[in-house]
């Protein structure tokens, strides 16, 4: 399969803007690098985010195999689950979501949107309980005559990751227009589909930047292993003759804080600073933690005025409404 002919069901509004954030740079001091934010929070599809791109290929595949329902899983505030529900609505498919209650069961933020979007929501106590319920829900749908299509956590399978190979082309064209060659591309990394796609894309199209994933969960070693295998599987899907190793999958594990889904001071500071300088909203689970890494690298002198960096804003805004005043 080749990227140009990979079936795609249109869901995202692209190209998303690439935006220089000079007021934010100024707030970070005289030694700030030039910072360009790739606004994948503006993909559209029920408030946007990186999953819109992945779902274009996943939904096309679901329709091609005759599926009548999408099933996916995540935490209660999963952005991926919310966008899967929206994608199913657009494609005329049923949607079932298996969500774990690690962070409570209050019907707000993404969980509220899941219901509004018409998804059938199954809540389980923790992430270990998800797999079994996924199977039971799939079996139930089959018994009632439906043909379910299962999308793993975060849509992080080669088809989903391929969307960030395509997004790399979009980003490189925009960088070419502004004549910039960033040193690093920062982004939050969770289930690794985005990073695997970006890494494959960077190699395939000789990007100037190093892809720099900022982890939002522990342990880092498992994330690197998954990133390597997913990058290799994605390259194979696209008939690219390339091999990826640990040198290609750079993951910073220093900004997770306690664990997945728990806000950090650095992440909250990043959210407030970008909001108050540029009116751009990050989120406490993913993009805020990634921006905390970039801010830290500027303050520590690892990046300087001579550098240019890019930051992929992966979305996540709806979870702000689940955190509420804890953000202030
Ligand atoms: C899912 C998600 C990520 C991580 O993307 P992966 O492909 O799962 O690594 C980052 N930011 C936000 C807002 C997300 O919803």
CSV table of N, CA, C and O in Angstrom, one decimal, residues 26-99:
chain,number,residue,atom,x,y,z
A,26,UNK,N,8.3,35.8,23.8
A,26,UNK,CA,8.7,37.0,24.6
A,26,UNK,C,8.6,36.8,26.1
A,26,UNK,O,9.4,37.1,26.9
A,27,UNK,N,7.5,36.1,26.5
A,27,UNK,CA,7.2,35.8,27.9
A,27,UNK,C,8.2,34.8,28.4
A,27,UNK,O,8.5,34.7,29.6
A,28,UNK,N,8.9,34.1,27.5
A,28,UNK,CA,9.9,33.1,28.0
A,28,UNK,C,11.3,33.7,28.0
A,28,UNK,O,12.2,33.0,28.4
A,29,UNK,N,11.4,35.0,27.7
A,29,UNK,CA,12.7,35.6,27.8
A,29,UNK,C,13.4,35.8,26.5
A,29,UNK,O,13.0,35.3,25.5
A,30,UNK,N,14.5,36.6,26.6
A,30,UNK,CA,15.3,37.0,25.4
A,30,UNK,C,15.9,35.8,24.7
A,30,UNK,O,16.3,35.9,23.6
A,31,UNK,N,16.1,34.7,25.5
A,31,UNK,CA,16.8,33.6,24.9
A,31,UNK,C,15.9,32.5,24.3
A,31,UNK,O,16.4,31.5,23.9
A,32,UNK,N,14.6,32.9,24.1
A,32,UNK,CA,13.7,31.9,23.6
A,32,UNK,C,14.0,31.6,22.1
A,32,UNK,O,14.3,32.5,21.3
A,33,UNK,N,13.9,30.4,21.7
A,33,UNK,CA,14.0,30.1,20.3
A,33,UNK,C,12.7,30.6,19.6
A,33,UNK,O,11.7,30.9,20.3
A,34,UNK,N,12.7,30.6,18.3
A,34,UNK,CA,11.5,30.9,17.5
A,34,UNK,C,10.6,29.6,17.7
A,34,UNK,O,11.1,28.5,17.5
A,35,UNK,N,9.3,29.8,18.0
A,35,UNK,CA,8.5,28.6,18.3
A,35,UNK,C,7.3,28.6,17.3
A,35,UNK,O,6.6,29.6,17.2
A,36,UNK,N,7.1,27.5,16.5
A,36,UNK,CA,6.0,27.4,15.6
A,36,UNK,C,5.1,26.3,16.1
A,36,UNK,O,5.5,25.2,16.4
A,37,UNK,N,3.8,26.6,16.3
A,37,UNK,CA,2.9,25.6,16.8
A,37,UNK,C,2.0,25.1,15.6
A,37,UNK,O,1.4,25.9,14.9
A,38,UNK,N,2.1,23.8,15.4
A,38,UNK,CA,1.3,23.1,14.4
A,38,UNK,C,-0.1,22.8,15.0
A,38,UNK,O,-0.2,22.0,15.9
A,39,UNK,N,-1.2,23.5,14.5
A,39,UNK,CA,-2.4,23.5,15.3
A,39,UNK,C,-3.3,22.3,15.0
A,39,UNK,O,-4.4,22.5,14.5
A,40,UNK,N,-2.9,21.1,15.3
A,40,UNK,CA,-3.8,20.0,15.2
A,40,UNK,C,-4.9,19.9,16.2
A,40,UNK,O,-5.7,19.0,16.2
A,41,UNK,N,-4.9,20.9,17.1
A,41,UNK,CA,-6.1,21.0,18.0
A,41,UNK,C,-7.2,21.6,17.1
A,41,UNK,O,-8.4,21.6,17.6
A,42,UNK,N,-6.9,22.1,15.9
A,42,UNK,CA,-8.0,22.7,15.1
A,42,UNK,C,-8.4,21.8,13.9
A,42,UNK,O,-8.8,22.3,12.9
A,43,UNK,N,-8.2,20.5,14.0
A,43,UNK,CA,-8.6,19.6,13.0
A,43,UNK,C,-10.1,19.5,12.8
A,43,UNK,O,-10.6,19.0,11.8
A,44,UNK,N,-10.9,20.1,13.7
A,44,UNK,CA,-12.3,19.9,13.7
A,44,UNK,C,-12.7,18.5,14.1
A,44,UNK,O,-11.8,17.7,14.6
A,45,UNK,N,-13.9,18.1,13.9
A,45,UNK,CA,-14.5,16.8,14.4
A,45,UNK,C,-14.7,16.8,15.9
A,45,UNK,O,-13.8,16.3,16.7
A,46,UNK,N,-15.7,17.4,16.4
A,46,UNK,CA,-16.1,17.5,17.8
A,46,UNK,C,-15.0,18.0,18.7
A,46,UNK,O,-14.5,17.3,19.6
A,47,UNK,N,-14.5,19.2,18.3
A,47,UNK,CA,-13.5,19.9,19.1
A,47,UNK,C,-12.0,19.6,18.7
A,47,UNK,O,-11.1,20.1,19.3
A,48,UNK,N,-11.8,18.7,17.8
A,48,UNK,CA,-10.5,18.5,17.2
A,48,UNK,C,-9.5,17.8,18.0
A,48,UNK,O,-9.7,17.3,19.2
A,49,UNK,N,-8.3,17.6,17.4
A,49,UNK,CA,-7.2,16.8,18.0
A,49,UNK,C,-6.6,15.8,17.0
A,49,UNK,O,-7.1,15.6,15.9
A,50,UNK,N,-5.5,15.2,17.5
A,50,UNK,CA,-4.7,14.4,16.6
A,50,UNK,C,-5.5,13.1,16.1
A,50,UNK,O,-5.2,12.6,15.0
A,51,UNK,N,-6.5,12.7,16.9
A,51,UNK,CA,-7.2,11.5,16.5
A,51,UNK,C,-8.0,11.6,15.2
A,51,UNK,O,-8.4,10.7,14.6
A,52,UNK,N,-8.3,12.9,14.8
A,52,UNK,CA,-9.1,13.1,13.6
A,52,UNK,C,-8.4,12.6,12.4
A,52,UNK,O,-9.0,11.9,11.5
A,53,UNK,N,-7.1,12.8,12.4
A,53,UNK,CA,-6.3,12.3,11.2
A,53,UNK,C,-6.2,10.8,11.2
A,53,UNK,O,-6.4,10.2,10.2
A,54,UNK,N,-6.0,10.2,12.4
A,54,UNK,CA,-5.9,8.7,12.4
A,54,UNK,C,-7.2,8.1,12.0
A,54,UNK,O,-7.3,7.1,11.3
A,55,UNK,N,-8.3,8.7,12.5
A,55,UNK,CA,-9.6,8.1,12.2
A,55,UNK,C,-10.0,8.1,10.7
A,55,UNK,O,-10.8,7.3,10.2
A,56,UNK,N,-9.4,9.1,10.0
A,56,UNK,CA,-9.7,9.1,8.5
A,56,UNK,C,-9.4,7.8,7.9
A,56,UNK,O,-10.1,7.2,7.0
A,57,UNK,N,-8.2,7.2,8.2
A,57,UNK,CA,-7.8,5.9,7.6
A,57,UNK,C,-8.5,4.8,8.3
A,57,UNK,O,-8.8,3.8,7.6
A,58,UNK,N,-8.7,4.9,9.6
A,58,UNK,CA,-9.4,3.7,10.3
A,58,UNK,C,-10.8,3.6,9.9
A,58,UNK,O,-11.3,2.5,9.7
A,59,UNK,N,-11.5,4.7,9.7
A,59,UNK,CA,-13.0,4.6,9.3
A,59,UNK,C,-13.0,4.1,7.9
A,59,UNK,O,-13.9,3.3,7.5
A,60,UNK,N,-12.1,4.6,7.0
A,60,UNK,CA,-12.1,4.1,5.6
A,60,UNK,C,-12.0,2.6,5.6
A,60,UNK,O,-12.7,1.9,4.8
A,61,UNK,N,-11.1,2.1,6.4
A,61,UNK,CA,-10.9,0.6,6.5
A,61,UNK,C,-12.1,-0.1,7.0
A,61,UNK,O,-12.6,-1.1,6.5
A,62,UNK,N,-12.7,0.5,8.1
A,62,UNK,CA,-13.9,-0.1,8.7
A,62,UNK,C,-15.0,-0.2,7.6
A,62,UNK,O,-15.7,-1.2,7.5
A,63,UNK,N,-15.2,0.9,6.8
A,63,UNK,CA,-16.3,0.9,5.8
A,63,UNK,C,-15.9,-0.1,4.7
A,63,UNK,O,-16.8,-0.9,4.2
A,64,UNK,N,-14.6,-0.3,4.4
A,64,UNK,CA,-14.2,-1.2,3.3
A,64,UNK,C,-14.5,-2.6,3.7
A,64,UNK,O,-14.8,-3.4,2.8
A,65,UNK,N,-14.4,-3.0,5.0
A,65,UNK,CA,-14.6,-4.3,5.4
A,65,UNK,C,-16.1,-4.6,5.8
A,65,UNK,O,-16.4,-5.6,6.2
A,66,UNK,N,-16.9,-3.6,5.6
A,66,UNK,CA,-18.4,-3.8,5.8
A,66,UNK,C,-18.8,-3.6,7.2
A,66,UNK,O,-19.9,-4.1,7.6
A,67,UNK,N,-18.0,-2.9,8.0
A,67,UNK,CA,-18.4,-2.7,9.4
A,67,UNK,C,-19.6,-1.9,9.6
A,67,UNK,O,-19.9,-1.0,8.7
A,68,UNK,N,-20.4,-2.1,10.7
A,68,UNK,CA,-21.6,-1.3,10.9
A,68,UNK,C,-21.4,-0.6,12.3
A,68,UNK,O,-22.3,0.2,12.6
A,69,UNK,N,-20.4,-0.9,13.0
A,69,UNK,CA,-20.2,-0.3,14.3
A,69,UNK,C,-18.7,-0.1,14.6
A,69,UNK,O,-17.9,-1.0,14.2
A,70,UNK,N,-18.3,0.9,15.3
A,70,UNK,CA,-16.9,1.1,15.8
A,70,UNK,C,-16.9,0.8,17.3
A,70,UNK,O,-17.8,1.2,18.0
A,71,UNK,N,-15.9,0.1,17.7
A,71,UNK,CA,-15.7,-0.1,19.2
A,71,UNK,C,-14.3,0.4,19.5
A,71,UNK,O,-13.3,0.1,18.9
A,72,UNK,N,-14.2,1.2,20.6
A,72,UNK,CA,-12.9,1.6,21.0
A,72,UNK,C,-12.9,1.7,22.5
A,72,UNK,O,-13.9,1.6,23.2
A,73,UNK,N,-11.7,2.0,23.1
A,73,UNK,CA,-11.5,2.0,24.5
A,73,UNK,C,-10.6,3.2,25.0
A,73,UNK,O,-9.9,3.7,24.2
A,74,UNK,N,-10.6,3.4,26.2
A,74,UNK,CA,-9.7,4.4,26.8
A,74,UNK,C,-10.1,4.8,28.2
A,74,UNK,O,-10.9,4.1,28.8
A,75,UNK,N,-9.5,5.8,28.7
A,75,UNK,CA,-9.9,6.3,30.0
A,75,UNK,C,-11.2,7.2,29.9
A,75,UNK,O,-11.6,7.5,28.7
A,76,UNK,N,-11.8,7.5,30.9
A,76,UNK,CA,-13.1,8.2,30.9
A,76,UNK,C,-13.0,9.5,30.2
A,76,UNK,O,-13.9,9.9,29.4
A,77,UNK,N,-11.8,10.2,30.3
A,77,UNK,CA,-11.6,11.5,29.6
A,77,UNK,C,-10.9,11.3,28.3
A,77,UNK,O,-10.2,12.2,27.9
A,78,UNK,N,-10.9,10.1,27.7
A,78,UNK,CA,-10.2,9.9,26.5
A,78,UNK,C,-10.7,10.8,25.3
A,78,UNK,O,-11.9,10.8,25.0
A,79,UNK,N,-9.7,11.5,24.7
A,79,UNK,CA,-10.1,12.3,23.5
A,79,UNK,C,-10.3,11.4,22.4
A,79,UNK,O,-11.1,11.7,21.5
A,80,UNK,N,-9.6,10.3,22.3
A,80,UNK,CA,-9.7,9.4,21.2
A,80,UNK,C,-11.1,8.8,21.2
A,80,UNK,O,-11.7,8.6,20.1
A,81,UNK,N,-11.6,8.5,22.4
A,81,UNK,CA,-13.0,7.9,22.4
A,81,UNK,C,-14.0,8.9,21.9
A,81,UNK,O,-14.9,8.6,21.1
A,82,UNK,N,-13.9,10.2,22.4
A,82,UNK,CA,-14.8,11.2,22.0
A,82,UNK,C,-14.8,11.4,20.4
A,82,UNK,O,-15.8,11.5,19.8
A,83,UNK,N,-13.6,11.4,19.9
A,83,UNK,CA,-13.5,11.6,18.4
A,83,UNK,C,-13.9,10.4,17.6
A,83,UNK,O,-14.4,10.5,16.5
A,84,UNK,N,-13.8,9.2,18.2
A,84,UNK,CA,-14.3,8.0,17.6
A,84,UNK,C,-15.8,8.0,17.5
A,84,UNK,O,-16.4,7.7,16.5
A,85,UNK,N,-16.4,8.5,18.6
A,85,UNK,CA,-17.9,8.6,18.6
A,85,UNK,C,-18.3,9.6,17.5
A,85,UNK,O,-19.3,9.3,16.8
A,86,UNK,N,-17.6,10.7,17.4
A,86,UNK,CA,-17.9,11.7,16.4
A,86,UNK,C,-17.7,11.1,15.0
A,86,UNK,O,-18.6,11.3,14.1
A,87,UNK,N,-16.6,10.4,14.8
A,87,UNK,CA,-16.4,9.8,13.4
A,87,UNK,C,-17.4,8.8,13.1
A,87,UNK,O,-17.9,8.7,11.9
A,88,UNK,N,-17.9,8.0,14.1
A,88,UNK,CA,-18.9,7.0,13.8
A,88,UNK,C,-20.2,7.7,13.4
A,88,UNK,O,-20.9,7.3,12.4
A,89,UNK,N,-20.5,8.8,14.1
A,89,UNK,CA,-21.7,9.6,13.7
A,89,UNK,C,-21.6,10.1,12.3
A,89,UNK,O,-22.6,9.9,11.5
A,90,UNK,N,-20.5,10.6,11.9
A,90,UNK,CA,-20.3,11.1,10.5
A,90,UNK,C,-20.5,10.0,9.5
A,90,UNK,O,-21.1,10.2,8.4
A,91,UNK,N,-19.9,8.8,9.8
A,91,UNK,CA,-19.9,7.7,8.9
A,91,UNK,C,-21.1,6.9,8.9
A,91,UNK,O,-21.3,5.9,8.1
A,92,UNK,N,-22.1,7.2,9.8
A,92,UNK,CA,-23.3,6.5,9.9
A,92,UNK,C,-23.1,5.1,10.5
A,92,UNK,O,-23.8,4.1,10.2
A,93,UNK,N,-22.2,5.0,11.4
A,93,UNK,CA,-21.9,3.7,12.1
A,93,UNK,C,-22.3,3.9,13.6
A,93,UNK,O,-22.4,5.0,14.1
A,94,UNK,N,-22.6,2.7,14.2
A,94,UNK,CA,-22.9,2.7,15.6
A,94,UNK,C,-21.5,2.8,16.3
A,94,UNK,O,-20.5,2.6,15.7
A,95,UNK,N,-21.6,3.2,17.6
A,95,UNK,CA,-20.3,3.4,18.3
A,95,UNK,C,-20.5,2.9,19.7
A,95,UNK,O,-21.4,3.2,20.4
A,96,UNK,N,-19.6,2.0,20.2
A,96,UNK,CA,-19.5,1.5,21.6
A,96,UNK,C,-18.2,1.9,22.1
A,96,UNK,O,-17.1,1.6,21.5
A,97,UNK,N,-18.1,2.4,23.3
A,97,UNK,CA,-16.9,2.8,24.0
A,97,UNK,C,-16.8,2.1,25.3
A,97,UNK,O,-17.7,2.0,26.1
A,98,UNK,N,-15.6,1.5,25.6
A,98,UNK,CA,-15.3,0.9,26.9
A,98,UNK,C,-14.3,1.8,27.6
A,98,UNK,O,-13.2,2.0,27.1
A,99,UNK,N,-14.7,2.5,28.6
A,99,UNK,CA,-13.9,3.5,29.3
A,99,UNK,C,-13.7,3.1,30.8
A,99,UNK,O,-14.6,2.6,31.4
